[in-house]
PDB file of C-alpha atoms in Angstrom:
ATOM      1  CA  MET A   1      28.807  77.076 -64.880  1.00 73.00           C
ATOM      2  CA  SER A   2      29.550  79.192 -61.795  1.00 81.00           C
ATOM      3  CA  LEU A   3      33.093  79.798 -60.636  1.00 88.00           C
ATOM      4  CA  ARG A   4      32.477  77.429 -57.712  1.00 86.00           C
ATOM      5  CA  GLY A   5      31.316  74.884 -60.290  1.00 86.00           C
ATOM      6  CA  LYS A   6      34.497  75.401 -62.321  1.00 89.00           C
ATOM      7  CA  ILE A   7      36.528  74.861 -59.143  1.00 91.00           C
ATOM      8  CA  GLY A   8      34.594  71.691 -58.352  1.00 87.00           C
ATOM      9  CA  ALA A   9      35.056  70.420 -61.899  1.00 88.00           C
ATOM     10  CA  GLY A  10      38.789  71.097 -61.802  1.00 90.00           C
ATOM     11  CA  ALA A  11      38.684  73.784 -64.512  1.00 92.00           C
ATOM     12  CA  ILE A  12      39.924  76.369 -61.984  1.00 95.00           C
ATOM     13  CA  ALA A  13      42.510  75.296 -59.404  1.00 95.00           C
ATOM     14  CA  LEU A  14      42.714  76.496 -55.830  1.00 96.00           C
ATOM     15  CA  ALA A  15      46.212  77.420 -54.606  1.00 94.00           C
ATOM     16  CA  SER A  16      47.625  76.826 -58.080  1.00 95.00           C
ATOM     17  CA  THR A  17      51.387  76.474 -58.415  1.00 94.00           C
ATOM     18  CA  PRO A  18      51.637  79.679 -60.499  1.00 96.00           C
ATOM     19  CA  LEU A  19      49.735  81.570 -57.772  1.00 95.00           C
ATOM     20  CA  ILE A  20      52.035  80.237 -55.029  1.00 92.00           C
ATOM     21  CA  LEU A  21      55.082  81.304 -57.077  1.00 91.00           C
ATOM     22  CA  PHE A  22      53.507  84.706 -57.786  1.00 95.00           C
ATOM     23  CA  LEU A  23      52.821  85.261 -54.081  1.00 93.00           C
ATOM     24  CA  GLY A  24      56.415  84.266 -53.327  1.00 89.00           C
ATOM     25  CA  THR A  25      57.587  87.069 -55.613  1.00 92.00           C
ATOM     26  CA  TRP A  26      55.631  89.666 -53.648  1.00 91.00           C
ATOM     27  CA  GLU A  27      55.297  88.198 -50.169  1.00 84.00           C
ATOM     28  CA  GLY A  28      58.783  86.756 -50.025  1.00 76.00           C
ATOM     29  CA  THR A  29      60.017  83.266 -49.425  1.00 70.00           C
ATOM     30  CA  GLY A  30      61.851  81.980 -46.409  1.00 71.00           C
ATOM     31  CA  GLN A  31      60.043  84.340 -44.026  1.00 90.00           C
ATOM     32  CA  ASN A  32      60.015  81.691 -41.325  1.00 95.00           C
ATOM     33  CA  ILE A  33      60.392  84.038 -38.377  1.00 96.00           C
ATOM     34  CA  VAL A  34      57.341  86.074 -37.403  1.00 96.00           C
ATOM     35  CA  TYR A  35      58.162  89.755 -37.916  1.00 94.00           C
ATOM     36  CA  GLY A  36      56.347  93.057 -37.549  1.00 93.00           C
ATOM     37  CA  ASP A  37      55.471  94.241 -41.073  1.00 90.00           C
ATOM     38  CA  LYS A  38      56.501  97.893 -41.239  1.00 87.00           C
ATOM     39  CA  LEU A  39      54.039  98.675 -44.032  1.00 85.00           C
ATOM     40  CA  ALA A  40      51.215  97.302 -41.872  1.00 87.00           C
ATOM     41  CA  ARG A  41      52.228  99.228 -38.736  1.00 87.00           C
ATOM     42  CA  GLY A  42      53.968  96.254 -37.129  1.00 90.00           C
ATOM     43  CA  LEU A  43      51.334  93.621 -37.911  1.00 92.00           C
ATOM     44  CA  PRO A  44      52.827  90.201 -37.055  1.00 95.00           C
ATOM     45  CA  THR A  45      53.485  88.436 -40.372  1.00 94.00           C
ATOM     46  CA  VAL A  46      55.126  85.159 -41.414  1.00 95.00           C
ATOM     47  CA  CYS A  47      55.652  82.944 -44.460  1.00 94.00           C
ATOM     48  CA  LYS A  48      54.009  84.387 -47.605  1.00 91.00           C
ATOM     49  CA  GLY A  49      52.009  87.146 -45.945  1.00 91.00           C
ATOM     50  CA  LEU A  50      50.188  85.223 -43.240  1.00 94.00           C
ATOM     51  CA  THR A  51      48.906  87.556 -40.508  1.00 92.00           C
ATOM     52  CA  GLU A  52      46.793  87.300 -37.393  1.00 90.00           C
ATOM     53  CA  HIS A  53      43.834  88.181 -39.648  1.00 90.00           C
ATOM     54  CA  THR A  54      44.345  85.106 -41.840  1.00 91.00           C
ATOM     55  CA  SER A  55      46.229  82.494 -39.826  1.00 94.00           C
ATOM     56  CA  PRO A  56      44.262  80.028 -37.696  1.00 94.00           C
ATOM     57  CA  TYR A  57      47.241  80.038 -35.307  1.00 95.00           C
ATOM     58  CA  PRO A  58      48.556  82.888 -33.168  1.00 96.00           C
ATOM     59  CA  LEU A  59      51.530  84.836 -34.520  1.00 96.00           C
ATOM     60  CA  VAL A  60      54.100  85.976 -31.988  1.00 96.00           C
ATOM     61  CA  ILE A  61      56.984  88.183 -33.123  1.00 96.00           C
ATOM     62  CA  GLY A  62      60.178  86.119 -33.122  1.00 97.00           C
ATOM     63  CA  ASP A  63      58.495  82.702 -33.319  1.00 97.00           C
ATOM     64  CA  PHE A  64      59.901  80.284 -35.909  1.00 97.00           C
ATOM     65  CA  TRP A  65      57.646  78.497 -38.416  1.00 97.00           C
ATOM     66  CA  SER A  66      59.046  75.539 -40.371  1.00 96.00           C
ATOM     67  CA  ASP A  67      58.778  75.414 -44.165  1.00 93.00           C
ATOM     68  CA  ALA A  68      56.264  72.574 -43.792  1.00 96.00           C
ATOM     69  CA  ARG A  69      54.068  74.582 -41.405  1.00 96.00           C
ATOM     70  CA  CYS A  70      54.256  77.608 -43.733  1.00 94.00           C
ATOM     71  CA  ALA A  71      53.223  75.505 -46.734  1.00 93.00           C
ATOM     72  CA  GLU A  72      50.354  73.858 -44.829  1.00 96.00           C
ATOM     73  CA  VAL A  73      48.905  77.082 -43.405  1.00 96.00           C
ATOM     74  CA  GLU A  74      49.486  79.070 -46.621  1.00 94.00           C
ATOM     75  CA  SER A  75      47.563  76.473 -48.606  1.00 95.00           C
ATOM     76  CA  LEU A  76      44.715  76.516 -46.089  1.00 96.00           C
ATOM     77  CA  VAL A  77      44.550  80.327 -46.005  1.00 96.00           C
ATOM     78  CA  ILE A  78      44.818  80.726 -49.782  1.00 95.00           C
ATOM     79  CA  ARG A  79      42.131  78.115 -50.455  1.00 96.00           C
ATOM     80  CA  LYS A  80      39.779  79.635 -47.879  1.00 95.00           C
ATOM     81  CA  GLY A  81      40.305  83.099 -49.348  1.00 95.00           C
ATOM     82  CA  GLN A  82      39.795  81.843 -52.882  1.00 97.00           C
ATOM     83  CA  LEU A  83      36.509  80.135 -51.999  1.00 96.00           C
ATOM     84  CA  ALA A  84      35.262  83.399 -50.482  1.00 96.00           C
ATOM     85  CA  LEU A  85      36.483  85.287 -53.549  1.00 97.00           C
ATOM     86  CA  ALA A  86      34.696  82.819 -55.850  1.00 96.00           C
ATOM     87  CA  ASP A  87      31.420  83.719 -54.130  1.00 95.00           C
ATOM     88  CA  CYS A  88      31.685  87.352 -55.231  1.00 96.00           C
ATOM     89  CA  LEU A  89      32.772  86.632 -58.814  1.00 97.00           C
ATOM     90  CA  THR A  90      29.781  86.233 -61.106  1.00 95.00           C
ATOM     91  CA  ASN A  91      31.448  86.457 -64.533  1.00 94.00           C
ATOM     92  CA  GLN A  92      31.317  82.922 -65.954  1.00 87.00           C
ATOM     93  CA  GLN A  93      34.248  83.646 -68.315  1.00 90.00           C
ATOM     94  CA  ILE A  94      36.913  84.082 -65.623  1.00 95.00           C
ATOM     95  CA  GLY A  95      39.942  81.878 -66.258  1.00 95.00           C
ATOM     96  CA  GLN A  96      42.786  80.687 -64.039  1.00 97.00           C
ATOM     97  CA  ASN A  97      45.068  83.700 -64.588  1.00 98.00           C
ATOM     98  CA  THR A  98      42.329  86.200 -63.766  1.00 98.00           C
ATOM     99  CA  PHE A  99      41.350  84.183 -60.695  1.00 98.00           C
ATOM    100  CA  ASP A 100      44.983  83.954 -59.574  1.00 98.00           C
ATOM    101  CA  ALA A 101      45.514  87.715 -60.048  1.00 98.00           C
ATOM    102  CA  LEU A 102      42.400  88.506 -58.020  1.00 98.00           C
ATOM    103  CA  SER A 103      43.489  85.931 -55.431  1.00 98.00           C
ATOM    104  CA  SER A 104      46.860  87.676 -55.039  1.00 97.00           C
ATOM    105  CA  HIS A 105      45.092  91.017 -54.639  1.00 97.00           C
ATOM    106  CA  ALA A 106      42.737  89.549 -52.042  1.00 97.00           C
ATOM    107  CA  HIS A 107      45.623  87.867 -50.190  1.00 94.00           C
ATOM    108  CA  ASN A 108      47.287  91.273 -49.877  1.00 93.00           C
ATOM    109  CA  VAL A 109      44.380  93.647 -49.206  1.00 94.00           C
ATOM    110  CA  GLY A 110      41.682  91.296 -47.899  1.00 93.00           C
ATOM    111  CA  THR A 111      39.026  89.343 -49.772  1.00 96.00           C
ATOM    112  CA  SER A 112      36.184  91.668 -48.763  1.00 96.00           C
ATOM    113  CA  ASN A 113      38.129  94.668 -50.105  1.00 97.00           C
ATOM    114  CA  THR A 114      38.829  92.904 -53.382  1.00 98.00           C
ATOM    115  CA  CYS A 115      35.203  91.814 -53.712  1.00 98.00           C
ATOM    116  CA  ALA A 116      34.063  95.410 -53.140  1.00 98.00           C
ATOM    117  CA  SER A 117      36.618  96.824 -55.611  1.00 98.00           C
ATOM    118  CA  ARG A 118      35.902  98.624 -58.858  1.00 98.00           C
ATOM    119  CA  ALA A 119      38.013  95.940 -60.567  1.00 98.00           C
ATOM    120  CA  VAL A 120      35.701  93.091 -59.525  1.00 98.00           C
ATOM    121  CA  GLY A 121      32.633  95.178 -60.382  1.00 98.00           C
ATOM    122  CA  LEU A 122      33.948  95.706 -63.905  1.00 98.00           C
ATOM    123  CA  ILE A 123      35.002  92.071 -64.329  1.00 98.00           C
ATOM    124  CA  ASN A 124      31.599  90.859 -63.120  1.00 97.00           C
ATOM    125  CA  ALA A 125      29.948  93.241 -65.625  1.00 98.00           C
ATOM    126  CA  GLY A 126      31.915  91.558 -68.431  1.00 97.00           C
ATOM    127  CA  HIS A 127      34.561  94.267 -68.835  1.00 98.00           C
ATOM    128  CA  LEU A 128      37.565  92.030 -68.237  1.00 97.00           C
ATOM    129  CA  ALA A 129      40.310  94.244 -69.711  1.00 97.00           C
ATOM    130  CA  GLU A 130      39.021  97.337 -67.933  1.00 98.00           C
ATOM    131  CA  GLY A 131      38.581  95.414 -64.668  1.00 98.00           C
ATOM    132  CA  CYS A 132      42.087  93.990 -64.828  1.00 98.00           C
ATOM    133  CA  LYS A 133      43.489  97.467 -65.437  1.00 98.00           C
ATOM    134  CA  ALA A 134      41.503  98.705 -62.412  1.00 98.00           C
ATOM    135  CA  LEU A 135      43.625  96.492 -60.150  1.00 98.00           C
ATOM    136  CA  ALA A 136      46.428  99.038 -60.613  1.00 98.00           C
ATOM    137  CA  TRP A 137      44.880 102.246 -61.927  1.00 98.00           C
ATOM    138  CA  ALA A 138      42.084 104.674 -61.092  1.00 98.00           C
ATOM    139  CA  PRO A 139      39.470 105.443 -63.779  1.00 97.00           C
ATOM    140  CA  ASN A 140      41.669 108.224 -65.193  1.00 96.00           C
ATOM    141  CA  GLY A 141      44.269 105.560 -66.089  1.00 94.00           C
ATOM    142  CA  THR A 142      47.178 107.447 -64.525  1.00 95.00           C
ATOM    143  CA  THR A 143      46.575 107.476 -60.763  1.00 97.00           C
ATOM    144  CA  PRO A 144      47.773 104.339 -58.944  1.00 97.00           C
ATOM    145  CA  VAL A 145      45.328 102.486 -56.697  1.00 97.00           C
ATOM    146  CA  TRP A 146      45.847  99.923 -53.939  1.00 97.00           C
ATOM    147  CA  ALA A 147      49.434 101.164 -53.568  1.00 97.00           C
ATOM    148  CA  TYR A 148      49.225 103.317 -50.445  1.00 96.00           C
ATOM    149  CA  VAL A 149      49.685 102.718 -46.734  1.00 92.00           C
ATOM    150  CA  THR A 150      48.440 104.890 -43.929  1.00 90.00           C
ATOM    151  CA  ASP A 151      50.870 105.649 -41.125  1.00 85.00           C
ATOM    152  CA  ALA A 152      50.038 105.976 -37.415  1.00 83.00           C
ATOM    153  CA  ALA A 153      49.374 109.705 -37.905  1.00 89.00           C
ATOM    154  CA  GLY A 154      46.777 108.979 -40.603  1.00 90.00           C
ATOM    155  CA  GLN A 155      48.963 110.130 -43.502  1.00 92.00           C
ATOM    156  CA  LYS A 156      48.780 108.158 -46.762  1.00 93.00           C
ATOM    157  CA  HIS A 157      52.069 107.222 -48.432  1.00 94.00           C
ATOM    158  CA  PHE A 158      52.601 105.820 -51.918  1.00 96.00           C
ATOM    159  CA  VAL A 159      54.626 102.561 -51.895  1.00 95.00           C
ATOM    160  CA  PRO A 160      56.282 101.861 -55.261  1.00 96.00           C
ATOM    161  CA  GLY A 161      56.603  98.136 -54.476  1.00 95.00           C
ATOM    162  CA  LEU A 162      52.857  97.833 -53.896  1.00 96.00           C
ATOM    163  CA  HIS A 163      52.182  99.541 -57.206  1.00 98.00           C
ATOM    164  CA  SER A 164      54.624  97.173 -58.932  1.00 98.00           C
ATOM    165  CA  ARG A 165      52.613  94.296 -57.480  1.00 97.00           C
ATOM    166  CA  ARG A 166      49.334  95.841 -58.633  1.00 98.00           C
ATOM    167  CA  ARG A 167      50.707  96.267 -62.174  1.00 98.00           C
ATOM    168  CA  ALA A 168      51.901  92.631 -62.163  1.00 98.00           C
ATOM    169  CA  GLU A 169      48.447  91.499 -60.990  1.00 98.00           C
ATOM    170  CA  ALA A 170      46.839  93.539 -63.775  1.00 98.00           C
ATOM    171  CA  ARG A 171      49.123  91.893 -66.373  1.00 98.00           C
ATOM    172  CA  LEU A 172      48.422  88.390 -65.014  1.00 98.00           C
ATOM    173  CA  CYS A 173      44.699  89.136 -64.859  1.00 98.00           C
ATOM    174  CA  ILE A 174      44.407  89.887 -68.573  1.00 97.00           C
ATOM    175  CA  GLN A 175      46.594  87.002 -69.808  1.00 94.00           C
TER     176      GLN A 175
END
């Protein structure tokens, strides 16, 4: 059964409660006022990481979003992202934790980037443990990946908090 089939059959949940809680750990909770995310060069962001690239509604710095609006739009955005992610996952053995870990990664770096990642390539090839590890580490096993931001001058900077998130995603992925 395909991953979309597992979703349709209820074996894999979209916007699962554990995923929402996991995203809250990394994206914050109570972010009801649209702010300029410093790590994303001022990208307007609200709720649990909603941006102008994911939200169906405009984001204006300083605008207030109610908890109900955050929950509604987050659920919509997460589900939409997960359905797109499901289309690039071909390994029939993927379970909820792996799907949630990849969903968190995609929510943070973009679904197309996650789908094109070495991690998804390995997972699709049946190398689950190696693919999960690849969410946080380069092939040498010691160099962090997906934990850098590029500043306005084009310089890359390591962000320890992003690497902590990647390591947490890798742990969730393999559970």
